[in-house]
Short mmCIF file of C-alpha atoms and ligand atoms in Angstrom, two decimals:
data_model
loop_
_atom_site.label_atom_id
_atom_site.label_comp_id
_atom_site.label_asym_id
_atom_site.label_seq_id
_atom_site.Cartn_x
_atom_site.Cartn_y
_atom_site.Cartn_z
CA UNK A 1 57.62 130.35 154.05
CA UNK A 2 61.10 131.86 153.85
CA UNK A 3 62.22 131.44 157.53
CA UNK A 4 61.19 127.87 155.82
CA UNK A 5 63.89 128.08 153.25
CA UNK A 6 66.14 129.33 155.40
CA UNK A 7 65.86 126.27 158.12
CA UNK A 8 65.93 123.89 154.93
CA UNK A 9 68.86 125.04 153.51
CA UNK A 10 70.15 125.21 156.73
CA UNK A 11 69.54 122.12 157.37
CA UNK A 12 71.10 120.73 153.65
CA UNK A 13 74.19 122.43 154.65
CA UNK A 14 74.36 121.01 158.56
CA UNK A 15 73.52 117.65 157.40
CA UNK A 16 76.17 117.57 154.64
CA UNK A 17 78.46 119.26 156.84
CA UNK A 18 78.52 115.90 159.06
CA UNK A 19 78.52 114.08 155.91
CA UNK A 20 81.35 114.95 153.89
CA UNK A 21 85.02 115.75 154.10
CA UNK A 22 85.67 119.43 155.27
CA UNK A 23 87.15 120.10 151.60
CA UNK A 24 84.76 118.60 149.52
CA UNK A 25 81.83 120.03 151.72
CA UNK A 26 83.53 123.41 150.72
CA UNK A 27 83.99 122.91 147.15
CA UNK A 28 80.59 121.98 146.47
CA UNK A 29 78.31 123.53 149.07
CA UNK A 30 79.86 127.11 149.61
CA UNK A 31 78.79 128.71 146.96
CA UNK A 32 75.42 126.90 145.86
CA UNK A 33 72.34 128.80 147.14
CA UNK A 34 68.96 128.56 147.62
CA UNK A 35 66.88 130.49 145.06
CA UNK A 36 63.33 129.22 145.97
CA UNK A 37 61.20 126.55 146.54
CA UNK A 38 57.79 126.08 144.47
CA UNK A 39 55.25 123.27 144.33
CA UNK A 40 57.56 121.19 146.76
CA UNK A 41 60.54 121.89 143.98
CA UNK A 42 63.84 123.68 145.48
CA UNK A 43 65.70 125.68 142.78
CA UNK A 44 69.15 125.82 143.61
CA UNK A 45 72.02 127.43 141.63
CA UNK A 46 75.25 125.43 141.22
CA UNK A 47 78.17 126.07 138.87
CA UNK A 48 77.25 123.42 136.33
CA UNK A 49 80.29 121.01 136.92
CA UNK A 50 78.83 120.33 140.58
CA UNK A 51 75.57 119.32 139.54
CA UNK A 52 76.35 115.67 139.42
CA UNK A 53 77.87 115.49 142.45
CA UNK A 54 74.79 116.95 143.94
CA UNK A 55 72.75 114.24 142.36
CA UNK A 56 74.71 111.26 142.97
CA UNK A 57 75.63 112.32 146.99
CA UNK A 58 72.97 114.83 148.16
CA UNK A 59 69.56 113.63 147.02
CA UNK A 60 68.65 111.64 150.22
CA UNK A 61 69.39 115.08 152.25
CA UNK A 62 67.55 116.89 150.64
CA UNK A 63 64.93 114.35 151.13
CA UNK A 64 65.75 114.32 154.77
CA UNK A 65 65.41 118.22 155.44
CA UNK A 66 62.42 118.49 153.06
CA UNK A 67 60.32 116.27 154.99
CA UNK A 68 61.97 117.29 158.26
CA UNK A 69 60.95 121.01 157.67
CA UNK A 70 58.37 120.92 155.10
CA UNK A 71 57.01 117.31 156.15
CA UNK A 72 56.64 116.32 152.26
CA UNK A 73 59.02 115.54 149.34
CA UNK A 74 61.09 118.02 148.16
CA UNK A 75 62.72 117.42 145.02
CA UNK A 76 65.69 119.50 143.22
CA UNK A 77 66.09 121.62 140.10
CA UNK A 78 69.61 122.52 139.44
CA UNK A 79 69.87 125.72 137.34
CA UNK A 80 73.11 127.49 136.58
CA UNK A 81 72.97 130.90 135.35
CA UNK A 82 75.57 132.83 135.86
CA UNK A 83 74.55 135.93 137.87
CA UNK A 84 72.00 133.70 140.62
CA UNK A 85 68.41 135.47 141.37
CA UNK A 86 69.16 137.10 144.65
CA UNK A 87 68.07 134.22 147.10
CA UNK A 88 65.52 135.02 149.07
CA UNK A 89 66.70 132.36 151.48
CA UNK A 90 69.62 134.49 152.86
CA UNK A 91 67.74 137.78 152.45
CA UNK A 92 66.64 139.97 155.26
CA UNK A 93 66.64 137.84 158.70
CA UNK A 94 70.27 136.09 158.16
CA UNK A 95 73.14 137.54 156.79
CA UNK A 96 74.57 135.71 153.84
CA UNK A 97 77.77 135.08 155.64
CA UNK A 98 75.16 132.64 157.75
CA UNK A 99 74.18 130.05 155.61
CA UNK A 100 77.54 129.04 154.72
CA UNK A 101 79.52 128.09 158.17
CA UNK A 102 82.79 127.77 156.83
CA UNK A 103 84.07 131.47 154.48
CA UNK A 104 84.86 130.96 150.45
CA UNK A 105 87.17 133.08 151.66
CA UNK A 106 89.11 129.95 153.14
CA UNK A 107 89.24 128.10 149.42
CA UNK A 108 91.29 129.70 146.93
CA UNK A 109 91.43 129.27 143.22
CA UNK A 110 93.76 126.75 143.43
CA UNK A 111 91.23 124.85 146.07
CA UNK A 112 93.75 124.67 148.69
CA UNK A 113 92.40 124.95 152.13
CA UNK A 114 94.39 127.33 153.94
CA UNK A 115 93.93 126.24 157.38
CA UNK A 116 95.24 122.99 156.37
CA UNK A 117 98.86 124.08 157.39
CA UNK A 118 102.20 122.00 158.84
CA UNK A 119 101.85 124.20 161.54
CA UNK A 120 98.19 123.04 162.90
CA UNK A 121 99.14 119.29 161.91
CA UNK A 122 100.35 117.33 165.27
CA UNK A 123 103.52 114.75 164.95
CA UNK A 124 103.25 111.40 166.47
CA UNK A 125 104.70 108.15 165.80
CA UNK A 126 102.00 107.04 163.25
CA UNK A 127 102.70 110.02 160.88
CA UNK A 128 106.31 111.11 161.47
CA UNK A 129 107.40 109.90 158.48
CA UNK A 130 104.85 111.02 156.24
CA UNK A 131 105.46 114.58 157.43
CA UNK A 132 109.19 114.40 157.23
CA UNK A 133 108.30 113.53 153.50
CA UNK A 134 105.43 115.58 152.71
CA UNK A 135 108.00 118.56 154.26
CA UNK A 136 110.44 117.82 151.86
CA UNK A 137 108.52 117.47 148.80
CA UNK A 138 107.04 121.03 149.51
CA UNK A 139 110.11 122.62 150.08
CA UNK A 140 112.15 121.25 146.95
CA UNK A 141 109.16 120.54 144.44
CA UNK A 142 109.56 117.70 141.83
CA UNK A 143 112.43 116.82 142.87
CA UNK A 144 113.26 114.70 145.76
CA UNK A 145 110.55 112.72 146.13
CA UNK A 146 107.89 112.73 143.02
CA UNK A 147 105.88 111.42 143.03
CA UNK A 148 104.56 111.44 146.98
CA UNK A 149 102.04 108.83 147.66
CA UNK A 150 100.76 109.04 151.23
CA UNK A 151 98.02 106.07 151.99
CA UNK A 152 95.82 105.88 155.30
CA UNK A 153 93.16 104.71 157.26
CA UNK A 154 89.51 107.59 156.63
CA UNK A 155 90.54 110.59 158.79
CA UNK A 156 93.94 110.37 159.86
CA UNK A 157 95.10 113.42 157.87
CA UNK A 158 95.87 112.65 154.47
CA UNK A 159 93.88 115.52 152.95
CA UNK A 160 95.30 118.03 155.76
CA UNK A 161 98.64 116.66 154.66
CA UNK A 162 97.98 117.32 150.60
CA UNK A 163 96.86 120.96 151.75
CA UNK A 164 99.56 121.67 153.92
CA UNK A 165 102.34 121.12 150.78
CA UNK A 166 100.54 122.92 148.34
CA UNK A 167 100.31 126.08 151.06
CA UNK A 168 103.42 125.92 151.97
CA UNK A 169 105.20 125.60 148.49
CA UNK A 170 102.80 128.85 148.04
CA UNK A 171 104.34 130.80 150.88
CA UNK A 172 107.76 130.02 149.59
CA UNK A 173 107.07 131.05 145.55
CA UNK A 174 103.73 132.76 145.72
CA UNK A 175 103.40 132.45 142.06
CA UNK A 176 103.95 128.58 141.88
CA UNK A 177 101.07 127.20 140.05
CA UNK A 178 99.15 124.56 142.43
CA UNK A 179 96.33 122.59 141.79
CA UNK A 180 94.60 120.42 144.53
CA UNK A 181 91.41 118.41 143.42
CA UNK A 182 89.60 115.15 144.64
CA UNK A 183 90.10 111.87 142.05
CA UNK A 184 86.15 112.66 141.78
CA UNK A 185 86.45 115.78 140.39
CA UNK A 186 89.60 115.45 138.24
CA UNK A 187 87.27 112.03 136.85
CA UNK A 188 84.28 114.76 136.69
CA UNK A 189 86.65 117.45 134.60
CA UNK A 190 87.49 115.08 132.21
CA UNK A 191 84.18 113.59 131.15
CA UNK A 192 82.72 116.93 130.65
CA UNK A 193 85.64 117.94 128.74
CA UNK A 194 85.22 114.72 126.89
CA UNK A 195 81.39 115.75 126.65
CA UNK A 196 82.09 119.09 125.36
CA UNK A 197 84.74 118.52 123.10
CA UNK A 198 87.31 120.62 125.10
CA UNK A 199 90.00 117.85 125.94
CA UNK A 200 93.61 120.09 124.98
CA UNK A 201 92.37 123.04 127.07
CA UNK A 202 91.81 120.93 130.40
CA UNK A 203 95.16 119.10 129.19
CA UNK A 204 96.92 122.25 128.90
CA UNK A 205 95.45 122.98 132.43
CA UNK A 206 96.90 120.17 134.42
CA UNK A 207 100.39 120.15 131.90
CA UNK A 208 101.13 123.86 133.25
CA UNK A 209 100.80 122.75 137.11
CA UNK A 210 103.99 123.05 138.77
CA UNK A 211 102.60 121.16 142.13
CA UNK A 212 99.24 118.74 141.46
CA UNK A 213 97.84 117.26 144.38
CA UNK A 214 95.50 114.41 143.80
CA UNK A 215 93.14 113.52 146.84
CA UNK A 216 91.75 109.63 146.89
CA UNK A 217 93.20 107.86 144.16
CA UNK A 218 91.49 104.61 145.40
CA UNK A 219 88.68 106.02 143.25
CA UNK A 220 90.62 105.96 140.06
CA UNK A 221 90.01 102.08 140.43
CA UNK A 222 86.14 102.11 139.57
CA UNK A 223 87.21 104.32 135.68
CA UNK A 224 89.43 102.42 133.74
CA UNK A 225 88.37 104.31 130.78
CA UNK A 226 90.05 107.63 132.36
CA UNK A 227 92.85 105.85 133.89
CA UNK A 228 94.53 106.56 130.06
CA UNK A 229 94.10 110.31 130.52
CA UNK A 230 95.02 109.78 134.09
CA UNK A 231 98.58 108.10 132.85
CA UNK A 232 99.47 110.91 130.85
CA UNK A 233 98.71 113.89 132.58
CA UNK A 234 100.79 112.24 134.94
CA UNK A 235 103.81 111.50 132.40
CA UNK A 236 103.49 114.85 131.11
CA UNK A 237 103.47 116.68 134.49
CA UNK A 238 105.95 114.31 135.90
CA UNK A 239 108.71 114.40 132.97
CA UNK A 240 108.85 118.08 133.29
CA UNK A 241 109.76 117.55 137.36
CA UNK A 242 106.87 118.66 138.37
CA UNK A 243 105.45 117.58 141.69
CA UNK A 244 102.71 115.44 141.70
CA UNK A 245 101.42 114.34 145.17
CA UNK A 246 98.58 111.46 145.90
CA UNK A 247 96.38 110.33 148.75
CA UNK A 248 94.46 106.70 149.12
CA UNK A 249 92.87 104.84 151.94
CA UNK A 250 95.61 102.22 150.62
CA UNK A 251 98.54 101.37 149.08
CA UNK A 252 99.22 101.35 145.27
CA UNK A 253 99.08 98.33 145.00
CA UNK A 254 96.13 97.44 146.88
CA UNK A 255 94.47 99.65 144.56
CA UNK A 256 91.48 97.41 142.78
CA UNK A 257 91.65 97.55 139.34
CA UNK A 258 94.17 100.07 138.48
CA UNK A 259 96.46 99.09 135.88
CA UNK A 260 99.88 98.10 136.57
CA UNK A 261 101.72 100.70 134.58
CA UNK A 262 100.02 103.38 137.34
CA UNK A 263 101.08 100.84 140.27
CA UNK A 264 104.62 101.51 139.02
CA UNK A 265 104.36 104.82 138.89
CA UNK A 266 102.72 105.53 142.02
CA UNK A 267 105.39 103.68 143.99
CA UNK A 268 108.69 105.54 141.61
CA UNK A 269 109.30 108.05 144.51
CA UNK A 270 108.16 107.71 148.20
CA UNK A 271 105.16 105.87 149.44
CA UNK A 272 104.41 106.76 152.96
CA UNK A 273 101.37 105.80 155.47
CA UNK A 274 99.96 107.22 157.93
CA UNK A 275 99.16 104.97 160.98
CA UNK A 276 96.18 106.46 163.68
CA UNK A 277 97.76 108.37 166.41
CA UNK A 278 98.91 106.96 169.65
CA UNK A 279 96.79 108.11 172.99
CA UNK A 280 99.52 110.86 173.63
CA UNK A 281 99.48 112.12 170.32
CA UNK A 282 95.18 112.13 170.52
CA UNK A 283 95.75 113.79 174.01
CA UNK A 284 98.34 116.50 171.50
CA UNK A 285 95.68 116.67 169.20
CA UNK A 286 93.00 117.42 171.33
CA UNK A 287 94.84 120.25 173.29
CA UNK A 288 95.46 121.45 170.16
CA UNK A 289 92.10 121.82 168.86
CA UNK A 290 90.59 123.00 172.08
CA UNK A 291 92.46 126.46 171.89
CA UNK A 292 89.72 127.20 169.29
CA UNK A 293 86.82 126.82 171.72
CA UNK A 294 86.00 129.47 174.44
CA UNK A 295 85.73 126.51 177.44
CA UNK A 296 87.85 125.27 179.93
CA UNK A 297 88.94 121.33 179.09
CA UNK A 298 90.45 119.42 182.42
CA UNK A 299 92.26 117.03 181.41
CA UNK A 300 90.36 114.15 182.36
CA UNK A 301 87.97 114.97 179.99
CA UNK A 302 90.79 115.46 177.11
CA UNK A 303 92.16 112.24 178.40
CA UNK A 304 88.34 110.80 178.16
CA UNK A 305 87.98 112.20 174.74
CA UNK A 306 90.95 110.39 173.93
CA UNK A 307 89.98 107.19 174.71
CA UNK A 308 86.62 107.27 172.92
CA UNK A 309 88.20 107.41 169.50
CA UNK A 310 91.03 105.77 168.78
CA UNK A 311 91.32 105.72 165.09
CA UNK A 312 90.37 109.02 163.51
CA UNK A 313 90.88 112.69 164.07
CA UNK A 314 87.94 113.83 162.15
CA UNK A 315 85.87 111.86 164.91
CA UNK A 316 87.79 113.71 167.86
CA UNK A 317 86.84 116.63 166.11
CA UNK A 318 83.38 115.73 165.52
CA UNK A 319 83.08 115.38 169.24
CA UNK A 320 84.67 118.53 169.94
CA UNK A 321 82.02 120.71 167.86
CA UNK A 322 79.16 118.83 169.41
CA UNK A 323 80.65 119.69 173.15
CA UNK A 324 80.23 123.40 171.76
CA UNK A 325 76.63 123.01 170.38
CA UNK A 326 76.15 121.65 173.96
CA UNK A 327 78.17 123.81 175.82
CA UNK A 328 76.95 126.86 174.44
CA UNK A 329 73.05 125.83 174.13
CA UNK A 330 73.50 125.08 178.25
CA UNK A 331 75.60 127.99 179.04
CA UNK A 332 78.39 125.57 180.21
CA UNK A 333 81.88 127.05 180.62
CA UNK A 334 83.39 123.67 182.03
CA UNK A 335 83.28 120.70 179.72
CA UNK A 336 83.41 117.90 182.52
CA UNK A 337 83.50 114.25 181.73
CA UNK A 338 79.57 114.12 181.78
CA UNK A 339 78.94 116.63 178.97
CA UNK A 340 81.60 115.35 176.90
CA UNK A 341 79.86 112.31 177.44
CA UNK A 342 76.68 113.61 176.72
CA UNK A 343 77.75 115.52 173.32
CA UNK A 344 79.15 112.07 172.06
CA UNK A 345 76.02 110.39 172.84
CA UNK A 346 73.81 112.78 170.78
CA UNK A 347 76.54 112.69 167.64
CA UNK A 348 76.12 108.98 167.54
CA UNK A 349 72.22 109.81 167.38
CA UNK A 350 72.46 112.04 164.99
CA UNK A 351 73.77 110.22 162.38
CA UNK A 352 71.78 110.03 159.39
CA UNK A 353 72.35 108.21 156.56
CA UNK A 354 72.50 105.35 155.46
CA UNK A 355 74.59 105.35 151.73
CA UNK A 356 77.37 107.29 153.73
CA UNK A 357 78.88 103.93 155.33
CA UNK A 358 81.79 102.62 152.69
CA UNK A 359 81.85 98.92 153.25
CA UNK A 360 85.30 98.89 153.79
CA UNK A 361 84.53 100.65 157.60
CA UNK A 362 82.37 97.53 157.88
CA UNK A 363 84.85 95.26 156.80
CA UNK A 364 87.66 97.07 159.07
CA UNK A 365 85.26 97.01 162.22
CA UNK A 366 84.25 93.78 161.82
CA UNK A 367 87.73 92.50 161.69
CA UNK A 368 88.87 94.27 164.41
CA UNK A 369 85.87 93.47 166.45
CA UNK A 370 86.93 89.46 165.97
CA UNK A 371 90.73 89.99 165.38
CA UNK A 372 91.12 88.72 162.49
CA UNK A 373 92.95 90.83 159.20
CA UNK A 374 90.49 92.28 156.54
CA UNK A 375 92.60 90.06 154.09
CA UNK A 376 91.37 87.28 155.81
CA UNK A 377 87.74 88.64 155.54
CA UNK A 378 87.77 89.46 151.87
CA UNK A 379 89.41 85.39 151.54
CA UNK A 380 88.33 82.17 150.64
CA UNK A 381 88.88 81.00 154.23
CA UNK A 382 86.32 78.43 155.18
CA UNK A 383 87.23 77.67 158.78
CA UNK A 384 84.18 79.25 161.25
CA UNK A 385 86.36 82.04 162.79
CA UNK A 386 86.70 83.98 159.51
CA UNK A 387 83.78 82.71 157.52
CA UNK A 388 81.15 83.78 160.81
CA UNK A 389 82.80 87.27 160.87
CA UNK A 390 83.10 87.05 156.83
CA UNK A 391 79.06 86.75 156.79
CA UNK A 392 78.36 89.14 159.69
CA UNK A 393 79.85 91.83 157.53
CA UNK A 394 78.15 90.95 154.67
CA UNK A 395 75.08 90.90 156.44
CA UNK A 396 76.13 94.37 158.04
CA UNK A 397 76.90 95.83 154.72
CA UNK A 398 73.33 95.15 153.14
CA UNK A 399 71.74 96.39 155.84
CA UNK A 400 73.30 98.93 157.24
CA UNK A 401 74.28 100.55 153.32
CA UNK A 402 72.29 101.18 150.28
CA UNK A 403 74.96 99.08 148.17
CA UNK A 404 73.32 97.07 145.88
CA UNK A 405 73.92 92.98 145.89
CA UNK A 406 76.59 92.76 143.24
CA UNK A 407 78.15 95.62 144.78
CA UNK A 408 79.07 94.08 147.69
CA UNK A 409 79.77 90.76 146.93
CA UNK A 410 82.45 92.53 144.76
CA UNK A 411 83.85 94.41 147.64
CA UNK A 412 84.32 90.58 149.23
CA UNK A 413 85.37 89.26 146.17
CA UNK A 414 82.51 87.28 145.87
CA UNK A 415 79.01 86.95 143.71
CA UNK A 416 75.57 88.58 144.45
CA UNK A 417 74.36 84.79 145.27
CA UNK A 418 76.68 84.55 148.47
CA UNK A 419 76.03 88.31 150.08
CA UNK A 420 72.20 87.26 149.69
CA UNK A 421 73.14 83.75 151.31
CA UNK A 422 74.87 84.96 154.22
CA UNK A 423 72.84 87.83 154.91
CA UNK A 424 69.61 85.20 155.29
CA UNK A 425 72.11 83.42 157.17
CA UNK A 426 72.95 85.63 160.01
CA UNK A 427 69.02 86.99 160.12
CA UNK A 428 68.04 83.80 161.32
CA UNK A 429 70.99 83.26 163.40
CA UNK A 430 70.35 86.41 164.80
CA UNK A 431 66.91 85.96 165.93
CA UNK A 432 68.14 82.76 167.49
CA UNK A 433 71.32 83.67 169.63
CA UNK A 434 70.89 86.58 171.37
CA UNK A 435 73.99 86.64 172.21
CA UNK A 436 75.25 86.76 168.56
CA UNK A 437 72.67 90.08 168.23
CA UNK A 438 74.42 91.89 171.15
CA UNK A 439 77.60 91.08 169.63
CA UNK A 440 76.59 92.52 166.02
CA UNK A 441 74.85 95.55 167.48
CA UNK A 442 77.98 96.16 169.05
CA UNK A 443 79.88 96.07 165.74
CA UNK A 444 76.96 98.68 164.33
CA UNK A 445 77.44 100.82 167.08
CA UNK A 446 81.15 101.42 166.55
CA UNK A 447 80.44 102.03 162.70
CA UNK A 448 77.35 104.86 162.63
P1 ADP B 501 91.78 112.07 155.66
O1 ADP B 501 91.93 112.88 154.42
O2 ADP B 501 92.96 111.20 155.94
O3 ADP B 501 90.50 111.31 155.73
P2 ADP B 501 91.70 114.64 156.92
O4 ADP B 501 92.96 115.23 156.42
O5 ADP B 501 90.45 115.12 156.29
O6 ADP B 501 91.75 113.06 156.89
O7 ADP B 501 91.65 114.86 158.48
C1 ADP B 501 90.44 114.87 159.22
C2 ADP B 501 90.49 115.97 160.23
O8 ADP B 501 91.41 115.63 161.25
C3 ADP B 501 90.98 117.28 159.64
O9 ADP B 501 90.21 118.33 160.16
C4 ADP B 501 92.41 117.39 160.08
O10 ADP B 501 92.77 118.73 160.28
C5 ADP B 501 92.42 116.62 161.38
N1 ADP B 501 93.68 115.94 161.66
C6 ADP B 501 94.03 114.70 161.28
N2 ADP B 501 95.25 114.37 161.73
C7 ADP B 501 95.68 115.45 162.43
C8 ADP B 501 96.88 115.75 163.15
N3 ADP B 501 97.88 114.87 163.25
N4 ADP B 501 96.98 116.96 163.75
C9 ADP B 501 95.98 117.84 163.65
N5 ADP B 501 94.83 117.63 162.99
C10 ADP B 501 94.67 116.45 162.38
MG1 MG B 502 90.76 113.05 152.78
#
């Protein structure tokens, strides 16, 4: 039964792993454990402000490895004490050190990730700017350009980017005070303050930051209750000259629902994007990365690599660790064309979930797929060569995502009525025109 535990929580961890962003995988799986699992109920300890991030993203894995271990339903029970029952999941056969692949070691109090550094970040065209910028504002804080808003496409290096300031304004003063947190949790700090009645002392928190670094603002959009607090943390932080720096997949004001007085203020210093890297820069990137596995790479297979994913570096990497699984499960010291090949096969397998998909990847994939702009897919174009594609995302975003109706007609700007319409639509199409089918499973293939 423990070996059990162990492969579950193994398995929680690998699953999320492939699932979230590197940072927020850290923040709120290294340090939850295990404690036991009784009449099909795993107890696992949390620090108490993580517990609704647990519920609200990690449910369905836990699911997942429950039945894939255990073949039944496992359900959760968060508990919180401070010093956690030794786990008898890490006990004897594993060291601790096991269960959690990446150290604590690497997240400090101040959440920075330390291997997020300007020195491990490649240059290209797409990003040149944005570095020249994020350089500057960590070298002179708060004061040439405050705030920093940096805006890009999912996995081009915008959290990398928010690291690499706040560890390198560290190396310069070591006694700078630095925060870096997601929009989620800074949203998840200030309802429980709110809950508990503690509002000044997170205030006086974030008011005694000389560096905050904000991570997806695009989520501000969904809370316009906290936008308020939002406003004048950033007032208070930002009239002092303190540097405040913020990430989104998009531009201020692109930014759905955020209110206009934070458009303005996002855009009152620099607002940089970051574009996806050029096939040289990929080829830079990859070389780059390589040096931490123990194979030989010929360059046809970086140059392979580099061509099978052209708009996001967390996918190159994502290849890269699955060419080790393979490599070192088959003893392989050459990674040729054919087991690169191989290793990108099995990732697109492996892919779980469903909720993960953001409809916007739809959206962007599907516009891409029929060149046509993701404006004109979230219009009120009627001609066919926006409206088809218009539908077939739709359609691809109710059934490839566990968004509900309303949810996704919003993210079209349209009602409930019309996602249901079109997604009947293109069924029947579907079953019809084959060639219409290849076409969308093509579209699904590029996005899980
Ligand atoms: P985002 O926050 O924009 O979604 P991340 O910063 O999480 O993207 O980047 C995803 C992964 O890709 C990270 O591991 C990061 O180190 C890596 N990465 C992205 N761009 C670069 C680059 N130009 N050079 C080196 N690594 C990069
Ligand atoms: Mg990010």
């Amino acid at each position: 039964m423990t070996q059990n535990n162990d492969l579950f929580w193994t398995r929680i961890l690998e699953l999320a792993q492939d699932r979230l962003k590197q940072a927020t995988y850290e923040y709120f799986l290294s340090d939850a454990r295990l404690i036991k699992i009784e009449n099909q109920v795993a107890f696992i300890h949390l620090e108490p402000r993580k517990q609704n991030f647990w519920e609200n993203n990690l449910n369905d894995i836990i699911l997942t490895a429950g039945f894939e271990i255990f073949d039944t339903e496992i359900s959760a029970n968060y508990s919180f004490e401070e010093e956690p029952i030794r786990p008898i999941t890490t006990s004897q056969r594993i060291p601790e050190q096991d269960t959690k692949p990446i150290a604590n070691t690497v997240i400090s109090p101040n959440n920075l990730n330390k291997k997020y550094r300007f020195e491990n970040f490649i240059e290209g065209e797409g990003n040149r700017w944005t570095i020249t910028g994020a350089m500057a504002a960590a070298e002179d804080p708060g004061t040439t350009y405050n705030p920093l808003f940096i805006w890009g496409g999912p996995g081009l290096g915008k959290t990398h980017l928010l690291n690499a300031i706040g560890n390198r304004v560290l190396e310069n003063n070591p006694y700078s005070r630095i925060e870096y947190i997601t929009t989620e949790n800074f949203l998840n700090e200030f309802t429980t303050h709110i809950r508990l009645g503690t509002m000044e002392e997170l205030k006086e928190k974030f008011r005694s930051l000389d560096v905050l670094l904000i991570d997806d603002v695009q989520f501000l959009s969904r809370k316009a209750v906290t936008q308020e607090e939002f406003f004048n943390t950033f007032n208070a932080l930002y009239d002092n000259n303190k540097q405040i720096v913020l990430t989104s997949d998009r531009p201020p004001d692109e930014i759905d629902d955020l209110e206009e007085r934070l458009v303005s203020r996002f855009s009152w210093g620099l607002t940089t994007d970051i574009t996806p890297p050029d096939f040289e820069t990929r080829v830079a990137i990859l070389t780059s990365k390589i040096q931490e596995y123990p194979y030989t790479f010929p360059q046809t297979t970086i140059e392979y690599l580099a061509n099978q994913f052209n708009s996001n570096v967390r996918d190159l990497e994502g290849a890269l660790k699955n060419i080790n699984l393979i490599a070192s499960i088959k003893n392989i010291d050459t990674i040729t064309v054919e087991v690169a090949a191989e290793a990108i096969r099995s990732k697109k397998i492996s892919k779980v979930s469903k909720t993960v998909i953001p409809i916007e990847e739809i959206q962007e994939q599907v516009s891409q797929f029929y060149n046509i702009s993701i404006k004109d897919i979230k219009s009120g174009k009627r001609q066919k060569d926006i409206a088809l594609p218009r539908q077939i995302a739709m359609y691809l975003a109710r059934e490839m995502t566990d968004n509900s109706l309303p949810k996704i007609g919003k993210a079209f700007g349209r009602d409930h009525s019309t996602v249901l319409h079109s997604f009947n639509k293109i069924r029947e199409l579907i079953a019809q025109d084959e060639s219409l089918r290849i076409e969308i499973d093509a579209i699904k293939n590029k996005i899980s």
